[in-house]
Tab-separated table of C-alpha atoms in Angstrom:
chain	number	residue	atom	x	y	z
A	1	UNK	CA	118.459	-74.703	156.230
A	2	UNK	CA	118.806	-73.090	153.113
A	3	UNK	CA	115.081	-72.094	152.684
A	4	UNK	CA	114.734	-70.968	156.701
A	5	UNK	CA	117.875	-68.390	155.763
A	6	UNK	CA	115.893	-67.635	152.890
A	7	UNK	CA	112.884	-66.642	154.821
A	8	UNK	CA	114.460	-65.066	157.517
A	9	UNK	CA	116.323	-62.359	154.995
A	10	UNK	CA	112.982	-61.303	153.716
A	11	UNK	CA	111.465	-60.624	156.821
A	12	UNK	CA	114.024	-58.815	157.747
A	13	UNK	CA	113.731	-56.766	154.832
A	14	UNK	CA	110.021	-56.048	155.134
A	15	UNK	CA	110.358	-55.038	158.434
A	16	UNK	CA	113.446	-52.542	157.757
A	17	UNK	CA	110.869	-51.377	154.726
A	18	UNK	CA	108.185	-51.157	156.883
A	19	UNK	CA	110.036	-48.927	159.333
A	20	UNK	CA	111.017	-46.228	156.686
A	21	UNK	CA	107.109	-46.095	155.418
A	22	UNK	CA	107.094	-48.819	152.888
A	23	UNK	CA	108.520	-49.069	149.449
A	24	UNK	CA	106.039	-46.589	148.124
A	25	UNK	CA	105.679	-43.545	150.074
A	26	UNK	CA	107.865	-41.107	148.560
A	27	UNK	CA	106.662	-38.174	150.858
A	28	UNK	CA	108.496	-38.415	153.925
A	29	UNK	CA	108.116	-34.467	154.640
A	30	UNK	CA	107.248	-33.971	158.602
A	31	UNK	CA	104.683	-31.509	159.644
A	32	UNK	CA	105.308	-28.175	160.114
A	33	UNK	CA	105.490	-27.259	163.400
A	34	UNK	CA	102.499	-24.862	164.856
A	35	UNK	CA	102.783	-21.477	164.897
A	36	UNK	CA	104.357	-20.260	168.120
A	37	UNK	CA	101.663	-18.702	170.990
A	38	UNK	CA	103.352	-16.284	172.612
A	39	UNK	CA	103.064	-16.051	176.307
A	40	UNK	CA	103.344	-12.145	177.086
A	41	UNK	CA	100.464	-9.917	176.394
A	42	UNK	CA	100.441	-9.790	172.536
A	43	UNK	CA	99.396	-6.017	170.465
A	44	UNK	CA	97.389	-5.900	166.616
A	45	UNK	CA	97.250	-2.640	164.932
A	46	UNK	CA	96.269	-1.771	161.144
A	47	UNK	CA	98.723	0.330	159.832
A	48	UNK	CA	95.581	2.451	158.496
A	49	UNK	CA	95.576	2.057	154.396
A	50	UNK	CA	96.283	5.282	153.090
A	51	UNK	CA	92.858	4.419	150.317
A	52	UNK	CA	90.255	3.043	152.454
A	53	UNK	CA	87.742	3.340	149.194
A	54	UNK	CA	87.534	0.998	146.446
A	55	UNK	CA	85.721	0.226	143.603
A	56	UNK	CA	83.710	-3.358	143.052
A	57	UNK	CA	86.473	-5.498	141.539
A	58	UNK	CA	89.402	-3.326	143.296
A	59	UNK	CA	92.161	-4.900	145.280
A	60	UNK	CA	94.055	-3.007	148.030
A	61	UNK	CA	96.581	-4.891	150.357
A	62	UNK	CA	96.755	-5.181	154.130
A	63	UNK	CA	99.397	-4.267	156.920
A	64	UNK	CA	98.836	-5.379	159.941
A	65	UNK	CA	101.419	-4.805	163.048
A	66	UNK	CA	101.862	-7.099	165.889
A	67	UNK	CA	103.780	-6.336	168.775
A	68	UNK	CA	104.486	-8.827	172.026
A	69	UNK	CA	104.768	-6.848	175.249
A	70	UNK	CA	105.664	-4.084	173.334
A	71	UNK	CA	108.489	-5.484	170.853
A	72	UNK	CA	107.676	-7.267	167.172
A	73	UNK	CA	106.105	-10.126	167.565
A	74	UNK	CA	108.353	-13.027	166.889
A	75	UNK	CA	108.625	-14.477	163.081
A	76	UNK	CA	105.452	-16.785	162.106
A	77	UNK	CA	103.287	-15.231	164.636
A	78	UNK	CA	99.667	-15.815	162.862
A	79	UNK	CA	97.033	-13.104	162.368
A	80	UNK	CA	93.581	-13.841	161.475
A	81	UNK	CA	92.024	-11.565	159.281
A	82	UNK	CA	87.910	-11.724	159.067
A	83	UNK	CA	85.449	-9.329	156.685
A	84	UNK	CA	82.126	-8.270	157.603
A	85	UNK	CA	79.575	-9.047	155.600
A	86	UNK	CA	81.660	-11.884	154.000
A	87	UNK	CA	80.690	-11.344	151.094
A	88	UNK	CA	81.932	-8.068	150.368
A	89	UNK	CA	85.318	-8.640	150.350
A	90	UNK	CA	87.848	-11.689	150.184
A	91	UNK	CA	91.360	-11.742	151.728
A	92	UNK	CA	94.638	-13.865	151.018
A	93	UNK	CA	95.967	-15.150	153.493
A	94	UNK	CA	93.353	-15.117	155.797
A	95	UNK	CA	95.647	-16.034	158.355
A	96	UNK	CA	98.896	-14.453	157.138
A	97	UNK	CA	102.389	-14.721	159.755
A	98	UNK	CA	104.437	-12.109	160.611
A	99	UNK	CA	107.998	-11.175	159.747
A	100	UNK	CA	109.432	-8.289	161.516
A	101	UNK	CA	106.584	-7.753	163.595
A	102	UNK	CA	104.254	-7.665	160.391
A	103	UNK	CA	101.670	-9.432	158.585
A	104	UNK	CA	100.102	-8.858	154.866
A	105	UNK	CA	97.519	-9.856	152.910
A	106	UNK	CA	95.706	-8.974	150.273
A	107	UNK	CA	92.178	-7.317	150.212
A	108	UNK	CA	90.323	-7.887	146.830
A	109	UNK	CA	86.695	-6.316	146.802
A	110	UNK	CA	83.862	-8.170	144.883
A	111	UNK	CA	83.417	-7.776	141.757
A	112	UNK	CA	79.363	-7.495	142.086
A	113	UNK	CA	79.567	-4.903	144.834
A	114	UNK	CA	77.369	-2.257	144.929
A	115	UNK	CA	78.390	1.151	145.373
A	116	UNK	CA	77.712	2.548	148.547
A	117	UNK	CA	78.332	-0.481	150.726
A	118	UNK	CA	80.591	-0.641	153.621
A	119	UNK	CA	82.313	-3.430	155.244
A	120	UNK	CA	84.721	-3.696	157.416
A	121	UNK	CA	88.117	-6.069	158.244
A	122	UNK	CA	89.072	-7.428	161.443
A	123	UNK	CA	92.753	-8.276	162.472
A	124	UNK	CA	92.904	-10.619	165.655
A	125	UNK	CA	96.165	-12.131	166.913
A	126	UNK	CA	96.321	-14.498	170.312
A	127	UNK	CA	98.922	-14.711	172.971
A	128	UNK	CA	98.869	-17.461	176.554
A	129	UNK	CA	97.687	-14.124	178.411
A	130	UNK	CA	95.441	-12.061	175.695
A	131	UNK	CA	93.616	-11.488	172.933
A	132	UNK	CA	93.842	-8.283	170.905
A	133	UNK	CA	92.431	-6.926	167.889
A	134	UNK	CA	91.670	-3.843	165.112
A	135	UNK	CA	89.368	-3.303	162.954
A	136	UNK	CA	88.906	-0.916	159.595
A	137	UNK	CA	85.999	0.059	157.482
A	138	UNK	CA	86.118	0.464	153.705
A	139	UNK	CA	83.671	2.033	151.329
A	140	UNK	CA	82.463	1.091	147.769
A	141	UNK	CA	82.402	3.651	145.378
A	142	UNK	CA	81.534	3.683	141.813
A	143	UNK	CA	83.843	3.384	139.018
A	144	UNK	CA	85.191	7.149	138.522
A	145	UNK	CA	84.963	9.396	135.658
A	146	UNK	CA	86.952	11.638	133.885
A	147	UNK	CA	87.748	14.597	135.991
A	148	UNK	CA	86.042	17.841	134.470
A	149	UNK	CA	86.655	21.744	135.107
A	150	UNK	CA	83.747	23.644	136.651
A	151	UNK	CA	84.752	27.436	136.028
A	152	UNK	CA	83.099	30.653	137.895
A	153	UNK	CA	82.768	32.690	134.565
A	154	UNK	CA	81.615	35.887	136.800
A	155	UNK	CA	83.683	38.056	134.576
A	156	UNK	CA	83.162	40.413	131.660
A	157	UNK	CA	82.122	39.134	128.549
A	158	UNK	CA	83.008	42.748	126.160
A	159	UNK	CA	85.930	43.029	123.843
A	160	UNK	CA	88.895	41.235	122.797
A	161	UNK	CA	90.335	41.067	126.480
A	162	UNK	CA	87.381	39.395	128.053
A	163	UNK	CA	88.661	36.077	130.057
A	164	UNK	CA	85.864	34.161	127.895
A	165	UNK	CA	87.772	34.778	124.792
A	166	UNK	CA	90.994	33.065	127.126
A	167	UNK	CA	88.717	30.213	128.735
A	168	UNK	CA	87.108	29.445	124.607
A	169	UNK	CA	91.418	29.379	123.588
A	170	UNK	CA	91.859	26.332	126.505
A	171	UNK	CA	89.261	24.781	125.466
A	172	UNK	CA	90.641	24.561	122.242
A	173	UNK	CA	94.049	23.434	123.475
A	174	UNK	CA	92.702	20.918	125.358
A	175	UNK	CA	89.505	19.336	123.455
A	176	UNK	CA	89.580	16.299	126.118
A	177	UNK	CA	88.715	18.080	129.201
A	178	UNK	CA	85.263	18.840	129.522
A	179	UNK	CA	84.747	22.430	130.802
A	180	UNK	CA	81.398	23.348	132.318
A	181	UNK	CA	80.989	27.249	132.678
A	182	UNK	CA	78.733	28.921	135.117
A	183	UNK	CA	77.720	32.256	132.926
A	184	UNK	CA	76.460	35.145	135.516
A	185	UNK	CA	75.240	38.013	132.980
A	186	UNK	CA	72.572	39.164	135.298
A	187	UNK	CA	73.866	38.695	138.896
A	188	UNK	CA	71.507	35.549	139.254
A	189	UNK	CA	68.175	37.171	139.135
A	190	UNK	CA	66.353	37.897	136.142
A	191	UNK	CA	62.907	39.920	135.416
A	192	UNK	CA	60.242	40.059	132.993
A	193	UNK	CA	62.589	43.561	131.828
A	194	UNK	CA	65.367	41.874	131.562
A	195	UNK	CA	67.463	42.157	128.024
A	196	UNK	CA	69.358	39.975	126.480
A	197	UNK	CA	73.455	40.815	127.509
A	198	UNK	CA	74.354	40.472	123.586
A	199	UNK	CA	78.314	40.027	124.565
A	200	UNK	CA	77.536	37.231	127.056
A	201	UNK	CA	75.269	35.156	124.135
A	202	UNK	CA	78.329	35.454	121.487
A	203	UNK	CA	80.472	34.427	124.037
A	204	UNK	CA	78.457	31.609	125.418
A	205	UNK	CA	78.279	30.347	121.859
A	206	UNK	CA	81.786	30.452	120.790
A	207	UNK	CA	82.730	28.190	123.962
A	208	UNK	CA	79.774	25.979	122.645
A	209	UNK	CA	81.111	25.631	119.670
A	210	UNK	CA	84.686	24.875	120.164
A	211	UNK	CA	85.146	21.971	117.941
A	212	UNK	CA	85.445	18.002	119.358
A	213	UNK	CA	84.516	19.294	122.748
A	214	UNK	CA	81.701	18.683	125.428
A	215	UNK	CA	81.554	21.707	126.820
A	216	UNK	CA	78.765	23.031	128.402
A	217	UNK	CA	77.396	26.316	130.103
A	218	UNK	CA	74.920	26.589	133.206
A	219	UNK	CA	72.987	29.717	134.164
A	220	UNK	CA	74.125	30.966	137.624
A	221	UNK	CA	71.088	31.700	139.662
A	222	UNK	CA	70.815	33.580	143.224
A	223	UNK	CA	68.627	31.626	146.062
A	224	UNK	CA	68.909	34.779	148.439
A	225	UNK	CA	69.694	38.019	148.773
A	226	UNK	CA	72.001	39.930	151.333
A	227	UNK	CA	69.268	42.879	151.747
A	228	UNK	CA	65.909	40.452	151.852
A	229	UNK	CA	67.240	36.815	152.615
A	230	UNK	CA	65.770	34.177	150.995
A	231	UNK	CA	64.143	34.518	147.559
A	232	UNK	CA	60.840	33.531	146.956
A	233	UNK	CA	60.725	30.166	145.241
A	234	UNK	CA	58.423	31.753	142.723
A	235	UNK	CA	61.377	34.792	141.611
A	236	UNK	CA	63.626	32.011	141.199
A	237	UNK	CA	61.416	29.733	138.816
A	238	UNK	CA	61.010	33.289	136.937
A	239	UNK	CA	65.210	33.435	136.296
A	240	UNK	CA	64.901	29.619	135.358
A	241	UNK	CA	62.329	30.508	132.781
A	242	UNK	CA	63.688	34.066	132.314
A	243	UNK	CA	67.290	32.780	130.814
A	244	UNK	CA	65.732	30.147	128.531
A	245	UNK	CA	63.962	32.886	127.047
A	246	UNK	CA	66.953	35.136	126.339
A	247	UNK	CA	69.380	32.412	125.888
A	248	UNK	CA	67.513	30.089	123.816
A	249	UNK	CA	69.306	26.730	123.435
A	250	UNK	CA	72.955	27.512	124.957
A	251	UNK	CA	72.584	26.724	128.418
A	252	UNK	CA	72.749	23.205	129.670
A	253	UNK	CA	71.838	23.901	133.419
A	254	UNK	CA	71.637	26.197	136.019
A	255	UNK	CA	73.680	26.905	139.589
A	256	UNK	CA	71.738	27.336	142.428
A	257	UNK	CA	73.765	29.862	144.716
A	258	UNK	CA	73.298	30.042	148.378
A	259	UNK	CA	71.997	26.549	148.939
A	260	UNK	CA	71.478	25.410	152.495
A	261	UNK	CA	72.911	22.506	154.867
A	262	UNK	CA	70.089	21.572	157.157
A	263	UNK	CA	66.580	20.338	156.064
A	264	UNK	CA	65.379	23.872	156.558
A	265	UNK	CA	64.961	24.670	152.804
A	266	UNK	CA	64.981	21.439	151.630
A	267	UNK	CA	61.731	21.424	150.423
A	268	UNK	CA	62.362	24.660	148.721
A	269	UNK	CA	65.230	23.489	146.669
A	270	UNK	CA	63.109	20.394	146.058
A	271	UNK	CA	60.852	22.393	144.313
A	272	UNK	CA	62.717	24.209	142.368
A	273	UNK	CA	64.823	20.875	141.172
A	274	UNK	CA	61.396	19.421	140.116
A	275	UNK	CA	60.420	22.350	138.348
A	276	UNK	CA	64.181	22.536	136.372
A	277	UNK	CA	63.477	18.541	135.615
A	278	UNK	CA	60.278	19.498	134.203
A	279	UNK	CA	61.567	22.059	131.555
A	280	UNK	CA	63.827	19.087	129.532
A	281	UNK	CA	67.437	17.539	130.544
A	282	UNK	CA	69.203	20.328	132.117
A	283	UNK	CA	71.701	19.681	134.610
A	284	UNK	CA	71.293	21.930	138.288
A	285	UNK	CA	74.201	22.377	140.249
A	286	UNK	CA	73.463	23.458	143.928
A	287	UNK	CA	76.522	25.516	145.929
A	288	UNK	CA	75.530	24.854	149.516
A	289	UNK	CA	79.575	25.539	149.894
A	290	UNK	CA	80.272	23.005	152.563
A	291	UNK	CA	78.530	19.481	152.875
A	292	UNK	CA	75.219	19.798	153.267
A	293	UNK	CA	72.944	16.878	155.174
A	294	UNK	CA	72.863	13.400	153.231
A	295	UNK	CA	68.644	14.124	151.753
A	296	UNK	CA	70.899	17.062	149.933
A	297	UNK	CA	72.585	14.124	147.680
A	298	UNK	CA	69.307	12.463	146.481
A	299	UNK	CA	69.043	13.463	142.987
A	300	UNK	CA	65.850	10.949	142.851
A	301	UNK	CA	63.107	12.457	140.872
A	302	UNK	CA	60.594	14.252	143.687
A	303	UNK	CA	63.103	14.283	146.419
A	304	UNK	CA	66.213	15.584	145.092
A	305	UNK	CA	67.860	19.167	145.246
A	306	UNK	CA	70.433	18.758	142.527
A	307	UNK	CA	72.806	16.403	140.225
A	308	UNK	CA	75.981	18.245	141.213
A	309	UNK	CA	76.713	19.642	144.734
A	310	UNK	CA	80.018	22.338	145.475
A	311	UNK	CA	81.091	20.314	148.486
A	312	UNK	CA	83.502	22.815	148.960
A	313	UNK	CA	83.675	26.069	148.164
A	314	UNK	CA	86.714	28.903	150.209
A	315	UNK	CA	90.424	28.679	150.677
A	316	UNK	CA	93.180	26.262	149.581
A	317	UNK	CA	94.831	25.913	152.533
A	318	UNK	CA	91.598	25.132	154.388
A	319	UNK	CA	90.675	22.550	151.699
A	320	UNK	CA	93.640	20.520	153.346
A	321	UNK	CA	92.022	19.780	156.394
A	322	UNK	CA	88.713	18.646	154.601
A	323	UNK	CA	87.618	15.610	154.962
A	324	UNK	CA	84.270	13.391	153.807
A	325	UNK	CA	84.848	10.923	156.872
A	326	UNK	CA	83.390	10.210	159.170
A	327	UNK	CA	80.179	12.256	158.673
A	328	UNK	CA	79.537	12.269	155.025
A	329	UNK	CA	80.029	9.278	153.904
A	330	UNK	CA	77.322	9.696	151.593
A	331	UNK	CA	79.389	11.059	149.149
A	332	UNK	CA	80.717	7.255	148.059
A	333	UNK	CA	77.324	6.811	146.878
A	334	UNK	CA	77.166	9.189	144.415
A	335	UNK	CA	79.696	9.234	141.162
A	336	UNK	CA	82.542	11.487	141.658
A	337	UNK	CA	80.673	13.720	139.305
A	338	UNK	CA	78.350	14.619	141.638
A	339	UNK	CA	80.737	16.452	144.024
A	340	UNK	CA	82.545	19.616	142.751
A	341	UNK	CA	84.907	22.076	144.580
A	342	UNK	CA	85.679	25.563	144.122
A	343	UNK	CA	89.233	27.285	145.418
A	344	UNK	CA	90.398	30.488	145.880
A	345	UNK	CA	94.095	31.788	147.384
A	346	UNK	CA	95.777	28.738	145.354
A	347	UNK	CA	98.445	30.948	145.427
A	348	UNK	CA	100.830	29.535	143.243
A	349	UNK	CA	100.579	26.883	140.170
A	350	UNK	CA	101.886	24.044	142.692
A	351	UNK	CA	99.538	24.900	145.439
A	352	UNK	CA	96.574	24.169	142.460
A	353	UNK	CA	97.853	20.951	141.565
A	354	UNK	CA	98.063	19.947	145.476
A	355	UNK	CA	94.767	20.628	145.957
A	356	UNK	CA	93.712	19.064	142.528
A	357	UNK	CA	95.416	15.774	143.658
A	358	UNK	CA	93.731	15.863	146.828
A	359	UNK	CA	89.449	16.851	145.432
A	360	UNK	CA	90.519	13.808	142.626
A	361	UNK	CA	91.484	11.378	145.649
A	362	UNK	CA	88.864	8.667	146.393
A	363	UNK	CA	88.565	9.963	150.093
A	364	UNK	CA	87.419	13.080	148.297
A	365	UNK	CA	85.565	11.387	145.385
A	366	UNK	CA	85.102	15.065	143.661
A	367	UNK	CA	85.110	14.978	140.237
A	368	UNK	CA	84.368	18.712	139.195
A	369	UNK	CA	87.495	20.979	140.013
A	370	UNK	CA	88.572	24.844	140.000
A	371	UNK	CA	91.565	26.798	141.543
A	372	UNK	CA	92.431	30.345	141.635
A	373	UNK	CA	95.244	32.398	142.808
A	374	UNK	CA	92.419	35.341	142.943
A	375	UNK	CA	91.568	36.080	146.789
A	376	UNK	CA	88.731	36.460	148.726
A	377	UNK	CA	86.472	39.793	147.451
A	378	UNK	CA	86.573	39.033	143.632
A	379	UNK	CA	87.729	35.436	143.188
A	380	UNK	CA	85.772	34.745	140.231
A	381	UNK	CA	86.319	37.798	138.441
A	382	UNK	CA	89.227	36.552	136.294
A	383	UNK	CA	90.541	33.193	135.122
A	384	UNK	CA	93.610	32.288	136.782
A	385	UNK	CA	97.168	32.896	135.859
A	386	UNK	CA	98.143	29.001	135.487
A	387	UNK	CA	94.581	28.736	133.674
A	388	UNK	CA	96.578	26.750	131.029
A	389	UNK	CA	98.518	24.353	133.694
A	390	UNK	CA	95.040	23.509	135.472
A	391	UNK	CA	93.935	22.523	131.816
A	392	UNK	CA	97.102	20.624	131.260
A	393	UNK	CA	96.966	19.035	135.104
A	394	UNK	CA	93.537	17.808	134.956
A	395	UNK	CA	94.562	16.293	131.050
A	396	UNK	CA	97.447	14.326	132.507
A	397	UNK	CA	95.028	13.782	135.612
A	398	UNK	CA	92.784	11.995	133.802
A	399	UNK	CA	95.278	10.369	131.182
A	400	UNK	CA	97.804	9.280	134.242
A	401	UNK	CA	100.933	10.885	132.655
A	402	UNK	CA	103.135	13.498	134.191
A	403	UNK	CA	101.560	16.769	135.771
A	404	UNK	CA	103.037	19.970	133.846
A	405	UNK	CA	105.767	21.423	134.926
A	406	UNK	CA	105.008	24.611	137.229
């Protein structure tokens, strides 16, 4: 009897064990339950990212509302998140849950990008009656550069007064920011009879020389004339060739005023890019003003019109409203460089660094800068009077500290 009581215990015992999982199972967690499906029609939104341009590598997160017959969606409501291509972009969670009515993730771009891609993301929630969705694109970019000054030096280059001798003193007090003057000694056009303007060459110089600077100086050159229209392409290669002869070894480029939009005279700038290209490495900058059509922003030897294009050149309030998307999206190919804006009617020191914040924006991707509080008629003919706060602005700009106080 004592061995059938023996037997019996143990049996007992592995069946009590074998009812709680065995001996050795030490995870004993349920499941989680599913996410709940909720029955009324369901809503997905982006809450649009206030960047929607990155750089290869960049990370960005996501926001994503989801509403349920027109309330927030209950707590662990699931969103899937897809990107197209795939391989442009990873996110984490892909399948985030909401809390309050909102799901995140986070977007992280690849690191082998190239610039100039798009992709976009795709939000998709699911109820027992619907399925709803949103979708966003994002552009690739490259890596941005320093932001630079591009000044309008239309103004006089005589005596101790002259705004050169003011624009040579910023450069010196701020060595960092690389200042590109556009020197107009002759109006844009230059003949065979031209002379040298002796005050313009010393001043030219002493801005070159302004020690541990890169600053350089372009030769502004007219395209077309109010009284005859369009210059011939052959008076224009004359300036080109006219201002390296009088200015030996000073000028680092020339501006081409009066570019056009269309693809009327794009074969005309063309030419007279090639024919810049073909006298050594000198920079052309082309003012069309406005953006012009994409073949504009080819800088591809044979088929390009410039390096740099003024994207923008008029007021500072209208500069607000400007905007790259959705029809020139073209400009996130290019380096940030590439796209300059001019402004006149900043009125005030605060109204420059607004629209300073705005051109060095990815959106905007512009990269060459210049405010005035000057007004339309003669905006160029002075620097302005916060010419040492745009300095200072575009310095802490670039070195992410504190803007100057106004």
């Amino acid at each position: 009897m004592h061995n059938k009581h023996r037997i019996a215990t143990l049996l007992a015992l592995t069946a009590a064990l074998a009812g709680c999982g065995g001996g050795t199972d030490k995870n004993n967690t349920p499941a989680p339950a599913p996410a709940p499906v909720p029955s009324a029609p369901i809503g997905v939104n982006f809450v649009l990212p206030s960047n929607n341009v990155l750089e290869a590598g960049a990370s960005d997160g996501l926001v994503v509302n989801v509403s349920v017959n027109g309330s927030p969606a209950p707590n662990g409501t699931n969103v899937t998140l897809e990107v197209n291509p795939a391989a442009a972009a990873t996110v984490a969670p892909v399948a985030p849950s909401t809390v309050g009515g909102v799901a995140s993730a986070t977007l992280s771009v690849g690191s082998s990008v190239a610039a100039s891609a798009t992709f976009q993301v795709k939000a998709s929630a699911v109820s027992q009656s619907n399925t709803a969705m949103d979708m966003v694109t994002y552009y690739v970019r490259p890596t941005p550069k320093a932001l630079q000054v591009l000044v309008p030096a239309y103004f006089s280059s005589t005596g101790t007064s002259s705004p050169w001798n003011t624009l040579t003193a910023g450069a010196t007090s701020y060595p960092d920011v690389q200042i590109t003057a556009i020197a107009n000694p002759h109006n844009g056009v230059i003949t065979a009879s031209t002379k040298v303007d002796a005050d313009a060459l010393k001043a030219i110089t002493a801005f070159k020389a302004v020690t541990g600077t890169t600053n350089k100086v372009v030769g502004y050159v007219a395209t077309a004339s109010g009284s005859s229209g369009e210059l011939s392409v052959t008076d224009v290669k004359a300036t080109i060739d006219n201002y390296l002869t009088l200015y030996p070894g000073v000028l680092d480029g020339f501006f081409l005023d009066g570019m056009s939009t269309d693809s009327n005279r794009l074969v005309y700038f063309q030419d007279i890019y090639s024919y810049v290209q073909g006298k050594g490495s000198y920079k052309v900058i082309g003012n069309p003003g406005t953006y012009p059509a994409a073949a504009y922003a080819s800088a591809n030897s044979g088929t390009g019109v410039a390096d740099v294009l003024v994207t923008y050149a008029g007021n500072a309030a209208a500069y607000q409203a400007i905007d790259p998307q959705p029809a020139h999206t073209w400009v996130y190919a290019k380096d940030n460089a590439a796209q300059a804006m001019l402004l006149h009617t900043a009125s005030t020191c605060t109204d420059m660094q607004t629209a300073l914040a705005k051109a060095n924006s990815p959106r905007m991707n512009t990269g060459m800068v210049y405010a005035t509080n000057l007004t339309i008629g003669t905006p160029w003919s002075a620097l302005p009077t916060y010419w040492p706060q745009l300095l200072g602005t575009v310095d802490a700009i670039n070195k992410k500290r504190t803007l100057p106080s106004c």
